[in-house]
XYZ file of N, CA and C in Angstrom:
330
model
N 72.686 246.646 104.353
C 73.204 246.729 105.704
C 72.845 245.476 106.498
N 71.418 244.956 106.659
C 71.204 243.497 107.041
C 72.312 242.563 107.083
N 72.130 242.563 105.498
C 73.571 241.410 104.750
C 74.735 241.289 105.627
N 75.380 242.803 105.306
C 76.418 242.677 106.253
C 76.577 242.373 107.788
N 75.107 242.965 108.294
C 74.957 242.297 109.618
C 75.078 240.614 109.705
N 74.491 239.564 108.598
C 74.185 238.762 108.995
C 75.623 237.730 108.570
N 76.074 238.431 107.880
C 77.744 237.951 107.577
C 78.644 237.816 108.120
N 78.401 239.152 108.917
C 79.482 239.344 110.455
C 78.870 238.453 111.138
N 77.824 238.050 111.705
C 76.875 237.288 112.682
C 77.386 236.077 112.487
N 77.538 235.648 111.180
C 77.682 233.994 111.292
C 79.641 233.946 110.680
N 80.180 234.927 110.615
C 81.696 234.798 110.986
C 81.968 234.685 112.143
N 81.581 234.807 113.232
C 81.248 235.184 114.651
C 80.861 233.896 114.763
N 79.774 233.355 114.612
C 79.494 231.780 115.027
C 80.802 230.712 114.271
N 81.095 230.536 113.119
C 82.008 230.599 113.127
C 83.585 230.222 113.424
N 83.639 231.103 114.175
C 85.364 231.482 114.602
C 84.839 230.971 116.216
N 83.784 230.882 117.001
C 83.127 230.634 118.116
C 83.374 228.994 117.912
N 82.630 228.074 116.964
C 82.611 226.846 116.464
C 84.065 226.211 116.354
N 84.841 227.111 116.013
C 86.126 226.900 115.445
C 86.922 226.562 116.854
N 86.968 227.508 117.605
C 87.161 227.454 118.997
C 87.159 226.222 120.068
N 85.735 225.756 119.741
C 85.170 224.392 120.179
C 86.071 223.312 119.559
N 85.863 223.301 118.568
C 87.119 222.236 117.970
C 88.409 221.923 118.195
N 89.139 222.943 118.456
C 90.474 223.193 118.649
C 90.435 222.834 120.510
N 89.562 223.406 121.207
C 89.526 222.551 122.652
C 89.278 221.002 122.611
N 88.789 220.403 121.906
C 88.266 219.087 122.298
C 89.630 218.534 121.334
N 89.939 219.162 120.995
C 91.566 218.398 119.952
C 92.437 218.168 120.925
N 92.828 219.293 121.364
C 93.322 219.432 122.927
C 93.396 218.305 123.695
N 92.139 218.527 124.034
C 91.846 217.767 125.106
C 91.334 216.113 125.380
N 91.575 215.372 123.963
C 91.828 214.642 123.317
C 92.935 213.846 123.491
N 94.069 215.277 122.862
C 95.077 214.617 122.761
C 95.807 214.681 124.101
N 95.357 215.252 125.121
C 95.852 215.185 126.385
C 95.655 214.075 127.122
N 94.029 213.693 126.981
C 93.971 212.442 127.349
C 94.379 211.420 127.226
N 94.491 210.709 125.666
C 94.972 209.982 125.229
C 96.688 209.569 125.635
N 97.361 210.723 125.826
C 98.652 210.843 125.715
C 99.014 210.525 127.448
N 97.877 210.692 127.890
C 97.866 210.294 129.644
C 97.988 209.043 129.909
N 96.970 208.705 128.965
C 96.676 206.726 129.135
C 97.558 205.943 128.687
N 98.198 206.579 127.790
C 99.254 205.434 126.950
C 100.335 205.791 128.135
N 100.302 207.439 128.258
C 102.009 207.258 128.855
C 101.712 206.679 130.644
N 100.645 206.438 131.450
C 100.462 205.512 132.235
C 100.883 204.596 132.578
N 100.844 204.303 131.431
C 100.699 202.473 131.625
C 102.039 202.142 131.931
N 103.321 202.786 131.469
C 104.717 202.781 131.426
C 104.851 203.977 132.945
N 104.075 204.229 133.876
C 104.446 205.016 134.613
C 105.488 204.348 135.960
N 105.106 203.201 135.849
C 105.990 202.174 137.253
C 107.769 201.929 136.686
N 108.293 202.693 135.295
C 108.887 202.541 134.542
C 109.930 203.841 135.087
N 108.840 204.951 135.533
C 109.945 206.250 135.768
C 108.987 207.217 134.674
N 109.619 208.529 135.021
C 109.200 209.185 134.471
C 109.099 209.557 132.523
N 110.555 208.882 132.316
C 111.417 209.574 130.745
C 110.556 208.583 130.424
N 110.133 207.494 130.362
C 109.388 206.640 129.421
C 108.020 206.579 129.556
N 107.524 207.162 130.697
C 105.853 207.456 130.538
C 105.716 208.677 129.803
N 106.618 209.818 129.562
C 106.478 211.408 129.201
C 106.711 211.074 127.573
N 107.484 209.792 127.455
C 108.139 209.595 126.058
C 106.994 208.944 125.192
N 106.063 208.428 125.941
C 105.283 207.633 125.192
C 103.813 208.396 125.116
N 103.517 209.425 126.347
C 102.726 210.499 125.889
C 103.063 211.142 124.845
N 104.181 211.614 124.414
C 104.489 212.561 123.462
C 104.384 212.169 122.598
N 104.400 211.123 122.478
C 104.690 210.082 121.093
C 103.015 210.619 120.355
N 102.218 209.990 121.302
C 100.950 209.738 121.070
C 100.044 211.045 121.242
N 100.557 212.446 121.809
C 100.242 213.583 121.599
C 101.016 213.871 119.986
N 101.646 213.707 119.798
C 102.020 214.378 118.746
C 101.531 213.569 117.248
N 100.632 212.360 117.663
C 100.367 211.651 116.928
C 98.303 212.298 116.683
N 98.217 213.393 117.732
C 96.748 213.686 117.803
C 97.225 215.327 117.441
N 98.137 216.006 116.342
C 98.639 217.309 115.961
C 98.319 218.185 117.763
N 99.032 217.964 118.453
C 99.594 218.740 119.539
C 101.120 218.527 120.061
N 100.924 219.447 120.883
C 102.534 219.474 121.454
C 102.566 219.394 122.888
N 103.469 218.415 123.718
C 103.543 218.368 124.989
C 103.728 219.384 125.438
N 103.016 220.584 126.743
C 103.861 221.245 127.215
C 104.625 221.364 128.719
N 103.807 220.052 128.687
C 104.373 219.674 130.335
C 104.282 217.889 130.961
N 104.753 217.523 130.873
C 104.248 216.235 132.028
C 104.839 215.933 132.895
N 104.441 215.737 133.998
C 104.879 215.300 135.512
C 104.291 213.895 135.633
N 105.246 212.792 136.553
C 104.749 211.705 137.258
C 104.443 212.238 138.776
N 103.424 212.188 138.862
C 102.803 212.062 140.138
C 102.627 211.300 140.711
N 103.422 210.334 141.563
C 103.338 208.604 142.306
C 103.433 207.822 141.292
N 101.933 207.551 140.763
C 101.643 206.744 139.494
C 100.751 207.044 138.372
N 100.312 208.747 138.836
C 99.562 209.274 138.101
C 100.297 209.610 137.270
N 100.180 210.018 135.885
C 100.385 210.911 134.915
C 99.751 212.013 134.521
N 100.539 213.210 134.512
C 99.895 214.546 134.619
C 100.185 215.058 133.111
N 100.019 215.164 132.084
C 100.265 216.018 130.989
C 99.550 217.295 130.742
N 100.301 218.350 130.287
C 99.345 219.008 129.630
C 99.964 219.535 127.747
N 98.848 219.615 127.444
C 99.500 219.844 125.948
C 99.070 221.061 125.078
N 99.512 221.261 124.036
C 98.312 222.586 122.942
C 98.504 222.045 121.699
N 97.113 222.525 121.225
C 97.233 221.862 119.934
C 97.421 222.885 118.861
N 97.926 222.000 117.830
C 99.050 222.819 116.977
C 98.173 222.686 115.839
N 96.712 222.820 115.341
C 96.215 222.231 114.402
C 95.787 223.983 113.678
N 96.092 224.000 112.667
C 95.811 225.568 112.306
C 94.215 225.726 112.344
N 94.115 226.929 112.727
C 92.431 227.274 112.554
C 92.118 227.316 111.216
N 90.367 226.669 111.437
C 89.855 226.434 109.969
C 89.084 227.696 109.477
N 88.517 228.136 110.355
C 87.973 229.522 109.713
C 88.951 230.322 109.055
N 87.934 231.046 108.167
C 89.012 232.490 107.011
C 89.123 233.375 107.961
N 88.551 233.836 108.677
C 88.070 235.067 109.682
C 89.318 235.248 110.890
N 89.360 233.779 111.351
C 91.048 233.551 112.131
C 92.447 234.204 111.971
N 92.926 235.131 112.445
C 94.253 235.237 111.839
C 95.056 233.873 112.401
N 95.804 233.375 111.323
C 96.309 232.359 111.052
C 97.519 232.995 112.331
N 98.309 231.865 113.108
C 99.382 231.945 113.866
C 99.327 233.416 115.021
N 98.314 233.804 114.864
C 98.148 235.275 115.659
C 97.764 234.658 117.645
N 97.237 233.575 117.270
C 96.959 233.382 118.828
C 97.280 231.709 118.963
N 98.213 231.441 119.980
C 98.599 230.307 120.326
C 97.343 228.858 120.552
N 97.635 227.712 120.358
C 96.727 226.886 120.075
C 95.823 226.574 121.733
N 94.688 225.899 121.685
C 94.157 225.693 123.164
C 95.355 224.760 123.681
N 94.641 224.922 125.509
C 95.180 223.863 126.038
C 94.643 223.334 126.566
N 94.912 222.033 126.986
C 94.299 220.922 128.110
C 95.330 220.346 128.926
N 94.897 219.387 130.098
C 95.782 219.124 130.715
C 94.705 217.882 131.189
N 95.291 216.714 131.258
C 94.565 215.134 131.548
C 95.522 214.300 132.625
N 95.078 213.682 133.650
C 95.477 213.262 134.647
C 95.245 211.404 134.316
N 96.050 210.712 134.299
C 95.923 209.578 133.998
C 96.548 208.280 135.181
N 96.234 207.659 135.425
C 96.658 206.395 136.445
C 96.054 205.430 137.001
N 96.561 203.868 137.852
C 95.520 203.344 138.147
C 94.462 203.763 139.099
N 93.242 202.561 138.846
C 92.262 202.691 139.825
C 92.506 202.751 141.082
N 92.080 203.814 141.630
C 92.076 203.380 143.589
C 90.513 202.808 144.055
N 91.146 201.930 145.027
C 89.495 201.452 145.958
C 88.913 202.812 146.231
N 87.493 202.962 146.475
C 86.706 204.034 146.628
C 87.090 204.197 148.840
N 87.314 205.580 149.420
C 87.684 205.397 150.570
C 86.111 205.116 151.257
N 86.778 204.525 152.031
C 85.309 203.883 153.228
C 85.283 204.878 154.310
């Protein structure tokens, strides 16, 4: 009975661990996909969103939103990376999300 306690215990850590991973993938690829599509933001929107996606989908996620904000870039994305744990049902729960805000520097206000 232990055993099985301590089996369940560390499937549980785990699928917990697993969790962690799949956020920082996320949120990764949100970022990343902010900065590149930035830089093209004085361009309009279709070619800053085009070049996030590019580069989200180049970090296994999927765009699910981006807005130009002035000159910010707003994305948010989920990542599409299958869970690594056995314990996971596979495709049963949609991937994390993040969302990363990207643009130039402003002077600090006085």
């Amino acid at each position: 009975a232990l055993g099985l306690c301590l089996i369940s215990l560390a499937s549980g850590v785990v699928i917990a661990a697993d969790g962690v991973v799949q956020r920082h993938r996320a949120s990764t690829a949100a970022d990343l996909g902010a900065l590149a599509g930035a830089r093209l933001a004085a361009s309009g929107e279709a070619p800053a969103c085009g070049r996030a996606a590019v580069i989200v989908a180049a970090n296994e996620a999927r765009m699910i939103e981006c807005e130009l904000d002035v000159l910010d870039l707003v994305v948010t994305v989920e990542s599409t990376v299958e869970s690594t744990s056995k314990g996971a049902s596979k495709g049963a729960s949609p991937g994390m999300r993040a969302t990363a805000r990207a643009g130039p520097a402003r002077a600090p206000a006085s």
